[in-house]
PDB file of C-alpha atoms in Angstrom:
ATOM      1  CA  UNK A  18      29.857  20.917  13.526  1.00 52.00           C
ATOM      2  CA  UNK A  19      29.177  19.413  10.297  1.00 58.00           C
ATOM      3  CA  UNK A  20      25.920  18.642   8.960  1.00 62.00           C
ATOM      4  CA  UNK A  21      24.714  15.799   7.324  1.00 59.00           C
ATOM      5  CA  UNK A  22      21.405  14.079   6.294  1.00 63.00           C
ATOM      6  CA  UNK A  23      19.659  12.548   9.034  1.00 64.00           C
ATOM      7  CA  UNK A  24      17.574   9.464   7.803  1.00 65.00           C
ATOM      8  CA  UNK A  25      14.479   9.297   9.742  1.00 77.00           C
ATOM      9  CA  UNK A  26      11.959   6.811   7.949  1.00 84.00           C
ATOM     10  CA  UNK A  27      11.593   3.424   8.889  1.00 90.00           C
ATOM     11  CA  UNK A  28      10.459   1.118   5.848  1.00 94.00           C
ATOM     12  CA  UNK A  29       8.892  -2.458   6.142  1.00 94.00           C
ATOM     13  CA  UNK A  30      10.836  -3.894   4.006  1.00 92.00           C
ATOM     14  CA  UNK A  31      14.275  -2.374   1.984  1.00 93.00           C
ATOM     15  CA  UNK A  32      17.263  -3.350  -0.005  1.00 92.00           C
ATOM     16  CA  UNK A  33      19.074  -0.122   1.311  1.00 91.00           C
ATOM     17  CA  UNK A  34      21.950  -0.829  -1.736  1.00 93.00           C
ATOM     18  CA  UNK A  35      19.256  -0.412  -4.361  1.00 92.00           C
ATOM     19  CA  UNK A  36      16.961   2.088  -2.242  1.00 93.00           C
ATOM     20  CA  UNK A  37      14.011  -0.492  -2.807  1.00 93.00           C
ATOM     21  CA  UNK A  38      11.188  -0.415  -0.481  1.00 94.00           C
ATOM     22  CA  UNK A  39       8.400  -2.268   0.673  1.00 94.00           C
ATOM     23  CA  UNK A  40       5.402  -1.235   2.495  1.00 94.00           C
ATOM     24  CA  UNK A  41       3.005  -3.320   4.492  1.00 93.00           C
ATOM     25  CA  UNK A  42       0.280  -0.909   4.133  1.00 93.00           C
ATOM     26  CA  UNK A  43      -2.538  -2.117   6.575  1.00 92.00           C
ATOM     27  CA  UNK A  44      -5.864  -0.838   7.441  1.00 90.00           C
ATOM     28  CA  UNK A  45      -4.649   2.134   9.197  1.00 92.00           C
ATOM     29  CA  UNK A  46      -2.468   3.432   6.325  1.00 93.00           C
ATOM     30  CA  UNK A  47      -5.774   4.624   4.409  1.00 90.00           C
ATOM     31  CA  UNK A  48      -9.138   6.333   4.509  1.00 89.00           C
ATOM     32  CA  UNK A  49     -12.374   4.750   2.567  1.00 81.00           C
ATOM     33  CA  UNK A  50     -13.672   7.630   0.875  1.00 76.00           C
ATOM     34  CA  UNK A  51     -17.666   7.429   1.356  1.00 72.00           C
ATOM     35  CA  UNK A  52     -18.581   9.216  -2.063  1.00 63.00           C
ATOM     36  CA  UNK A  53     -20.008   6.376  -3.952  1.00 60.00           C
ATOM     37  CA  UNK A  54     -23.779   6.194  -4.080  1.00 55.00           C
ATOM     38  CA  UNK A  55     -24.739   2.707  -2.167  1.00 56.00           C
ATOM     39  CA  UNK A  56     -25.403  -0.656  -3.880  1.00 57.00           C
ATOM     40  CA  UNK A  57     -29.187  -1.413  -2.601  1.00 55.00           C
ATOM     41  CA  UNK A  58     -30.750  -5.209  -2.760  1.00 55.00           C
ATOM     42  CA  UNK A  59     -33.946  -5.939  -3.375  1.00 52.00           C
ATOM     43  CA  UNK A  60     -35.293  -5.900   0.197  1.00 53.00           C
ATOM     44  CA  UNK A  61     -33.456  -1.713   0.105  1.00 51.00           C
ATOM     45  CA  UNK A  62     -30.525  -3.028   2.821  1.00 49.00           C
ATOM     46  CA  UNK A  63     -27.754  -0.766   2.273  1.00 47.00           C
ATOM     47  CA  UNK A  64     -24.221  -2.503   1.592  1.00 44.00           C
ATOM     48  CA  UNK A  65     -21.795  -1.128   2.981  1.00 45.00           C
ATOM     49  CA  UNK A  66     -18.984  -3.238   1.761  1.00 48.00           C
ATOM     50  CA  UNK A  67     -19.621  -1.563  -1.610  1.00 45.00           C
ATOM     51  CA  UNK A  68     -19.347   1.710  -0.989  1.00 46.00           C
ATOM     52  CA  UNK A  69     -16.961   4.230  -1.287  1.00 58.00           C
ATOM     53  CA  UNK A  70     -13.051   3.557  -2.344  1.00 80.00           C
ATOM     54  CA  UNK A  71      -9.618   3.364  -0.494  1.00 84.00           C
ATOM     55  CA  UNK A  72      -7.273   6.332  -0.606  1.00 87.00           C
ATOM     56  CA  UNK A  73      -3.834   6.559   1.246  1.00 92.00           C
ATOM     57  CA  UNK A  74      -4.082   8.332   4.451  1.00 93.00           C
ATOM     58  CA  UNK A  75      -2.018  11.546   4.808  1.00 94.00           C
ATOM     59  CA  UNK A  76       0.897  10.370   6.484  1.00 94.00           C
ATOM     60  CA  UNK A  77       0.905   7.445   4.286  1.00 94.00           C
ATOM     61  CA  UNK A  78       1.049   9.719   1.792  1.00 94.00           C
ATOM     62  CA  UNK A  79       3.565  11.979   3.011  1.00 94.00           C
ATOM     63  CA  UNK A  80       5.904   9.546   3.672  1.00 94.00           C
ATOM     64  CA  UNK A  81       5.927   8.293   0.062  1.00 93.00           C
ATOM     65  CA  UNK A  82       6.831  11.538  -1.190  1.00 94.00           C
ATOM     66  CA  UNK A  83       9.960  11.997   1.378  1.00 93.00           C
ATOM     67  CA  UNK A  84      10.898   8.848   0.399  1.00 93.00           C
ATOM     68  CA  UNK A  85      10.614   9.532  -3.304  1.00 93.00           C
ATOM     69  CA  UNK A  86      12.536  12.540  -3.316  1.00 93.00           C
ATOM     70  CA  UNK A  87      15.019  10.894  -1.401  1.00 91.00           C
ATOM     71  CA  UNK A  88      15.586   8.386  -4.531  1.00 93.00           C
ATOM     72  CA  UNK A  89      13.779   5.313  -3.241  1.00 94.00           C
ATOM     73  CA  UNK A  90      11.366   3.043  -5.116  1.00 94.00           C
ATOM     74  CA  UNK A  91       8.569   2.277  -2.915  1.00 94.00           C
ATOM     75  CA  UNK A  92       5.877  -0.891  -2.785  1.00 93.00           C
ATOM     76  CA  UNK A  93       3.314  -0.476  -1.798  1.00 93.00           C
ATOM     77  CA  UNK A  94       1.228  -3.818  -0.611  1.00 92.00           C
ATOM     78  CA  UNK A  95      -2.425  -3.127   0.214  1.00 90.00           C
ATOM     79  CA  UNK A  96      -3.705  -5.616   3.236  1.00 89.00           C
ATOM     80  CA  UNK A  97      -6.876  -6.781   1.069  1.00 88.00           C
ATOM     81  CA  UNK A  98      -4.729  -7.774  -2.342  1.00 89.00           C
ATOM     82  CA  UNK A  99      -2.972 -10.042   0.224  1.00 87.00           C
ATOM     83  CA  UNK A 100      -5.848 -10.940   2.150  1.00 89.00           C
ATOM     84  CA  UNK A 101      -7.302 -12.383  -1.363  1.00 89.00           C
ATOM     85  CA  UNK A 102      -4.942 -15.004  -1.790  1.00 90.00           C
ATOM     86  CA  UNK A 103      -6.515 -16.987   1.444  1.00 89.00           C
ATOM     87  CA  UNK A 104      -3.302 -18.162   3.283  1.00 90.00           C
ATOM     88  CA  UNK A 105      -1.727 -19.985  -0.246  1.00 93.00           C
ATOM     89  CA  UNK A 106       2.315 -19.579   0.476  1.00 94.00           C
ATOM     90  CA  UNK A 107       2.553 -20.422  -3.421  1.00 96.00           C
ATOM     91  CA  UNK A 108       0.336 -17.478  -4.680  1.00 95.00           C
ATOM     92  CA  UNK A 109       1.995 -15.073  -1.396  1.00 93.00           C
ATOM     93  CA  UNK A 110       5.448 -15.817  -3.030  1.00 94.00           C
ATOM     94  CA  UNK A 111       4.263 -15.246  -6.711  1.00 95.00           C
ATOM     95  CA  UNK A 112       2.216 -12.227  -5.725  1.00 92.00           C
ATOM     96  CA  UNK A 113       5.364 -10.543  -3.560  1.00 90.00           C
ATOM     97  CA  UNK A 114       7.921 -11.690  -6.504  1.00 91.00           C
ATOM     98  CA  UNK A 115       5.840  -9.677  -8.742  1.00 91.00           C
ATOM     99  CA  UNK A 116       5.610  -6.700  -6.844  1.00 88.00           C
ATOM    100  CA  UNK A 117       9.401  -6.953  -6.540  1.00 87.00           C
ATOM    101  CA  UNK A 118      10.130  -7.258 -10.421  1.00 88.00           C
ATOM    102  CA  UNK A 119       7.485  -4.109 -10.821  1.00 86.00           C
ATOM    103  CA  UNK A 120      10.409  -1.410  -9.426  1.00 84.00           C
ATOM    104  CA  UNK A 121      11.596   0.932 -11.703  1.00 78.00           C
ATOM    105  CA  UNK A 122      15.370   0.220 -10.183  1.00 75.00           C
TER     106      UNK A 122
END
């Protein structure tokens, strides 16, 4: 038998011809690292919103390296840099177009 490369990562979004890829990376494709000191208000109420950062998860992370090595540009689009732009199709389009015309290929 002969052996060849079995391809077994699924992408979101891909122009296979130019090995471009998108991600939809939603909540569960990161951690929120807890390591910042908390924000406090007057009244001492912790926020919680303003603490700590997000990192890619390790499977998230993993799969961008296979990818990588297998010569494809990945995308990454984080849910809350789309979740900013409130439902406008006009800013979606410009936003994704961008992210598109950032690919090193």
């Amino acid at each position: 038998l002969t052996q060849s490369p079995m391809e077994f990562l699924s992408i979101d979004l891909a122009n296979v011809e130019k090995r471009i890829g998108v991600e939809v990376d939603g909540p569960g494709h990161f951690v929120h690292l807890l390591d910042k000191p908390p924000r406090r208000r007057e009244s001492e109420i912790i926020i919680l919103d303003d603490m700590g950062d997000n990192r890619f998860n390790g499977p998230t992370t993993l799969k961008h390296r296979l990818l990588s090595h297998l010569d494809w540009d990945i995308i990454h689009l984080p849910y809350w840099e789309f979740q900013k732009l409130d439902g406008d199709s006009r800013q979606q389009q410009d936003y994704c177009r961008n992210l598109i015309q950032s690919s090193n290929k």
